[in-house]
Amino acid sequence: MTASPTPSRRAAQAVDALRHGWPIVFEPGGGARRTLLPVETAIASEARSETVLISAARAATLKLANQREAARPHGPVLIEGGEPFALADAVPIADPALDLAHPLKGPFRALPLEWEAMAEAAMELARIAGILPAFLVDPEQAGEAQPVAVADLEAYGASRDLRIVTRARLPVSASEDAEIIAFRSLDDTREHVALIIGKQTGDRPPLVRLHSECLTGDILGSLKCDCGPQLDAALHAMARHASEDCGWGALLYMRQEGRGIGLVNKLRAYRLQDEGFDTLDANRRLGLPDEARDFATAARMLDLLGAGEIRLMTNNPAKVAALEEAGITIAERVPHQLADNPHNARYLATKRDRSGHLLT
């Protein structure tokens, strides 16, 4: 007999289903069963539904969010229209990039949401899957659904099964004395790495930088952010740190593009920024959080490296607080600020003025 999937595995299967355009179904937890079909990726082209689930931020754009919902921009809102929604009707409701092409929508109205925990879990699964947080609710002709429970998300987010799977010497331009270490979780397809510079010792806290993957900045040299220069500067700072016999450094390269919203959604946010929205408002217009990074996994990586106390290179107090909450002692916050350019000046100002990043 085949064993039933674990909660974390069920959540991983639900994420995979959403990426493939298959529906998910929430098992009853004291309420009705709910089947949700992702609007963006759905392959059931004939599916139709009386209602659509979207984010409060998106509902606010459509003038459908009340004051309480608007205060929770990433929460769920259930809407209905004058007629059932086909997928072709739902896509422009979900995607703000289509607002100019489809300026007239509705009329819609928001409905009471009596299964909020399921709806919030669906929104989070969509974020993890890297798709727009919008669903046809209990649609006809949706196809076979992947079962999932609200509680599965908590198990999926746990980092306790993260482990080191391999390590190798990796000379880099900043330091020929470097080692790369790969980490893997059983239920998460993302594989994080740490680059160690210098000799690991237990007598002094290492100099650590948490760096979230940024394809556009790290690889393509994008000027819209400061990720590439921050990565390069951090590695050279660690190399100097090690060469001066001050200990060792560790760069954690986390596979969480776009502060956790994924590459495609980050590029959608870039398009909205070109229309005049700042980085926070662009994410919210997509119905996505402006900060969704997994600091618990970073803490577990540090724990596996034997770095329970660190000197953290960051100008983000929230990152310090998140690591401390996860059990890491921050012996010192080391400022890590680089000069702006005409393309990222507004982005850096938004991080300072709206996200609380420090200048020094």
PDB file of N, CA, C and O in Angstrom, residues 181-206:
ATOM      1  N   ILE A 181      28.863  25.466  -0.669  1.00  0.00           N
ATOM      2  CA  ILE A 181      28.121  24.425   0.039  1.00  0.00           C
ATOM      3  C   ILE A 181      26.673  24.484  -0.435  1.00  0.00           C
ATOM      4  O   ILE A 181      26.053  25.551  -0.435  1.00  0.00           O
ATOM      5  N   ALA A 182      26.133  23.323  -0.835  1.00  0.00           N
ATOM      6  CA  ALA A 182      24.762  23.260  -1.347  1.00  0.00           C
ATOM      7  C   ALA A 182      23.829  22.684  -0.298  1.00  0.00           C
ATOM      8  O   ALA A 182      24.170  21.726   0.403  1.00  0.00           O
ATOM      9  N   PHE A 183      22.634  23.279  -0.211  1.00  0.00           N
ATOM     10  CA  PHE A 183      21.604  22.867   0.748  1.00  0.00           C
ATOM     11  C   PHE A 183      20.353  22.454  -0.028  1.00  0.00           C
ATOM     12  O   PHE A 183      19.993  23.072  -1.028  1.00  0.00           O
ATOM     13  N   ARG A 184      19.691  21.431   0.479  1.00  0.00           N
ATOM     14  CA  ARG A 184      18.471  20.954  -0.175  1.00  0.00           C
ATOM     15  C   ARG A 184      17.439  20.562   0.881  1.00  0.00           C
ATOM     16  O   ARG A 184      17.792  20.017   1.924  1.00  0.00           O
ATOM     17  N   SER A 185      16.172  20.841   0.548  1.00  0.00           N
ATOM     18  CA  SER A 185      15.049  20.397   1.369  1.00  0.00           C
ATOM     19  C   SER A 185      14.298  19.316   0.604  1.00  0.00           C
ATOM     20  O   SER A 185      14.246  19.341  -0.630  1.00  0.00           O
ATOM     21  N   LEU A 186      13.706  18.374   1.309  1.00  0.00           N
ATOM     22  CA  LEU A 186      13.033  17.256   0.660  1.00  0.00           C
ATOM     23  C   LEU A 186      11.855  17.699  -0.201  1.00  0.00           C
ATOM     24  O   LEU A 186      11.581  17.113  -1.245  1.00  0.00           O
ATOM     25  N   ASP A 187      11.133  18.734   0.232  1.00  0.00           N
ATOM     26  CA  ASP A 187       9.887  19.102  -0.429  1.00  0.00           C
ATOM     27  C   ASP A 187       9.959  20.394  -1.233  1.00  0.00           C
ATOM     28  O   ASP A 187       8.971  20.805  -1.833  1.00  0.00           O
ATOM     29  N   ASP A 188      11.116  21.037  -1.257  1.00  0.00           N
ATOM     30  CA  ASP A 188      11.258  22.323  -1.924  1.00  0.00           C
ATOM     31  C   ASP A 188      12.237  22.161  -3.080  1.00  0.00           C
ATOM     32  O   ASP A 188      13.358  21.682  -2.885  1.00  0.00           O
ATOM     33  N   THR A 189      11.832  22.541  -4.286  1.00  0.00           N
ATOM     34  CA  THR A 189      12.717  22.376  -5.440  1.00  0.00           C
ATOM     35  C   THR A 189      13.858  23.388  -5.466  1.00  0.00           C
ATOM     36  O   THR A 189      14.812  23.216  -6.219  1.00  0.00           O
ATOM     37  N   ARG A 190      13.770  24.427  -4.658  1.00  0.00           N
ATOM     38  CA  ARG A 190      14.841  25.432  -4.635  1.00  0.00           C
ATOM     39  C   ARG A 190      16.046  24.886  -3.874  1.00  0.00           C
ATOM     40  O   ARG A 190      15.902  24.319  -2.792  1.00  0.00           O
ATOM     41  N   GLU A 191      17.231  25.077  -4.428  1.00  0.00           N
ATOM     42  CA  GLU A 191      18.464  24.645  -3.777  1.00  0.00           C
ATOM     43  C   GLU A 191      19.302  25.877  -3.469  1.00  0.00           C
ATOM     44  O   GLU A 191      19.743  26.587  -4.364  1.00  0.00           O
ATOM     45  N   HIS A 192      19.492  26.161  -2.197  1.00  0.00           N
ATOM     46  CA  HIS A 192      20.255  27.317  -1.767  1.00  0.00           C
ATOM     47  C   HIS A 192      21.731  26.937  -1.632  1.00  0.00           C
ATOM     48  O   HIS A 192      22.062  25.764  -1.460  1.00  0.00           O
ATOM     49  N   VAL A 193      22.599  27.940  -1.699  1.00  0.00           N
ATOM     50  CA  VAL A 193      24.028  27.673  -1.516  1.00  0.00           C
ATOM     51  C   VAL A 193      24.626  28.710  -0.572  1.00  0.00           C
ATOM     52  O   VAL A 193      24.086  29.805  -0.397  1.00  0.00           O
ATOM     53  N   ALA A 194      25.756  28.329   0.017  1.00  0.00           N
ATOM     54  CA  ALA A 194      26.562  29.261   0.810  1.00  0.00           C
ATOM     55  C   ALA A 194      27.964  29.261   0.231  1.00  0.00           C
ATOM     56  O   ALA A 194      28.495  28.202  -0.128  1.00  0.00           O
ATOM     57  N   LEU A 195      28.537  30.435   0.113  1.00  0.00           N
ATOM     58  CA  LEU A 195      29.936  30.559  -0.297  1.00  0.00           C
ATOM     59  C   LEU A 195      30.728  30.970   0.929  1.00  0.00           C
ATOM     60  O   LEU A 195      30.481  32.025   1.521  1.00  0.00           O
ATOM     61  N   ILE A 196      31.673  30.115   1.317  1.00  0.00           N
ATOM     62  CA  ILE A 196      32.502  30.368   2.499  1.00  0.00           C
ATOM     63  C   ILE A 196      33.846  30.912   2.057  1.00  0.00           C
ATOM     64  O   ILE A 196      34.502  30.327   1.188  1.00  0.00           O
ATOM     65  N   ILE A 197      34.235  32.028   2.627  1.00  0.00           N
ATOM     66  CA  ILE A 197      35.527  32.640   2.322  1.00  0.00           C
ATOM     67  C   ILE A 197      36.358  32.668   3.593  1.00  0.00           C
ATOM     68  O   ILE A 197      35.916  33.170   4.633  1.00  0.00           O
ATOM     69  N   GLY A 198      37.551  32.105   3.512  1.00  0.00           N
ATOM     70  CA  GLY A 198      38.410  32.005   4.689  1.00  0.00           C
ATOM     71  C   GLY A 198      38.194  30.690   5.415  1.00  0.00           C
ATOM     72  O   GLY A 198      37.357  29.866   5.030  1.00  0.00           O
ATOM     73  N   LYS A 199      38.926  30.496   6.478  1.00  0.00           N
ATOM     74  CA  LYS A 199      38.863  29.260   7.248  1.00  0.00           C
ATOM     75  C   LYS A 199      37.827  29.394   8.359  1.00  0.00           C
ATOM     76  O   LYS A 199      37.877  30.307   9.178  1.00  0.00           O
ATOM     77  N   GLN A 200      36.872  28.445   8.376  1.00  0.00           N
ATOM     78  CA  GLN A 200      35.827  28.472   9.391  1.00  0.00           C
ATOM     79  C   GLN A 200      36.417  28.196  10.770  1.00  0.00           C
ATOM     80  O   GLN A 200      37.110  27.211  10.986  1.00  0.00           O
ATOM     81  N   THR A 201      36.149  29.119  11.673  1.00  0.00           N
ATOM     82  CA  THR A 201      36.590  28.958  13.056  1.00  0.00           C
ATOM     83  C   THR A 201      35.411  29.272  13.967  1.00  0.00           C
ATOM     84  O   THR A 201      34.472  29.962  13.582  1.00  0.00           O
ATOM     85  N   GLY A 202      35.482  28.777  15.173  1.00  0.00           N
ATOM     86  CA  GLY A 202      34.396  28.996  16.105  1.00  0.00           C
ATOM     87  C   GLY A 202      34.659  30.072  17.121  1.00  0.00           C
ATOM     88  O   GLY A 202      33.822  30.333  17.989  1.00  0.00           O
ATOM     89  N   ASP A 203      35.826  30.750  17.024  1.00  0.00           N
ATOM     90  CA  ASP A 203      36.173  31.727  18.052  1.00  0.00           C
ATOM     91  C   ASP A 203      35.635  33.120  17.784  1.00  0.00           C
ATOM     92  O   ASP A 203      35.505  33.923  18.706  1.00  0.00           O
ATOM     93  N   ARG A 204      35.313  33.431  16.506  1.00  0.00           N
ATOM     94  CA  ARG A 204      34.805  34.760  16.171  1.00  0.00           C
ATOM     95  C   ARG A 204      33.587  34.649  15.260  1.00  0.00           C
ATOM     96  O   ARG A 204      33.555  33.784  14.373  1.00  0.00           O
ATOM     97  N   PRO A 205      32.606  35.527  15.432  1.00  0.00           N
ATOM     98  CA  PRO A 205      31.426  35.480  14.576  1.00  0.00           C
ATOM     99  C   PRO A 205      31.807  35.774  13.127  1.00  0.00           C
ATOM    100  O   PRO A 205      32.558  36.719  12.858  1.00  0.00           O
ATOM    101  N   PRO A 206      31.319  35.010  12.178  1.00  0.00           N
ATOM    102  CA  PRO A 206      31.637  35.269  10.774  1.00  0.00           C
ATOM    103  C   PRO A 206      30.916  36.510  10.258  1.00  0.00           C
ATOM    104  O   PRO A 206      29.887  36.919  10.785  1.00  0.00           O
TER     105      PRO A 206
END
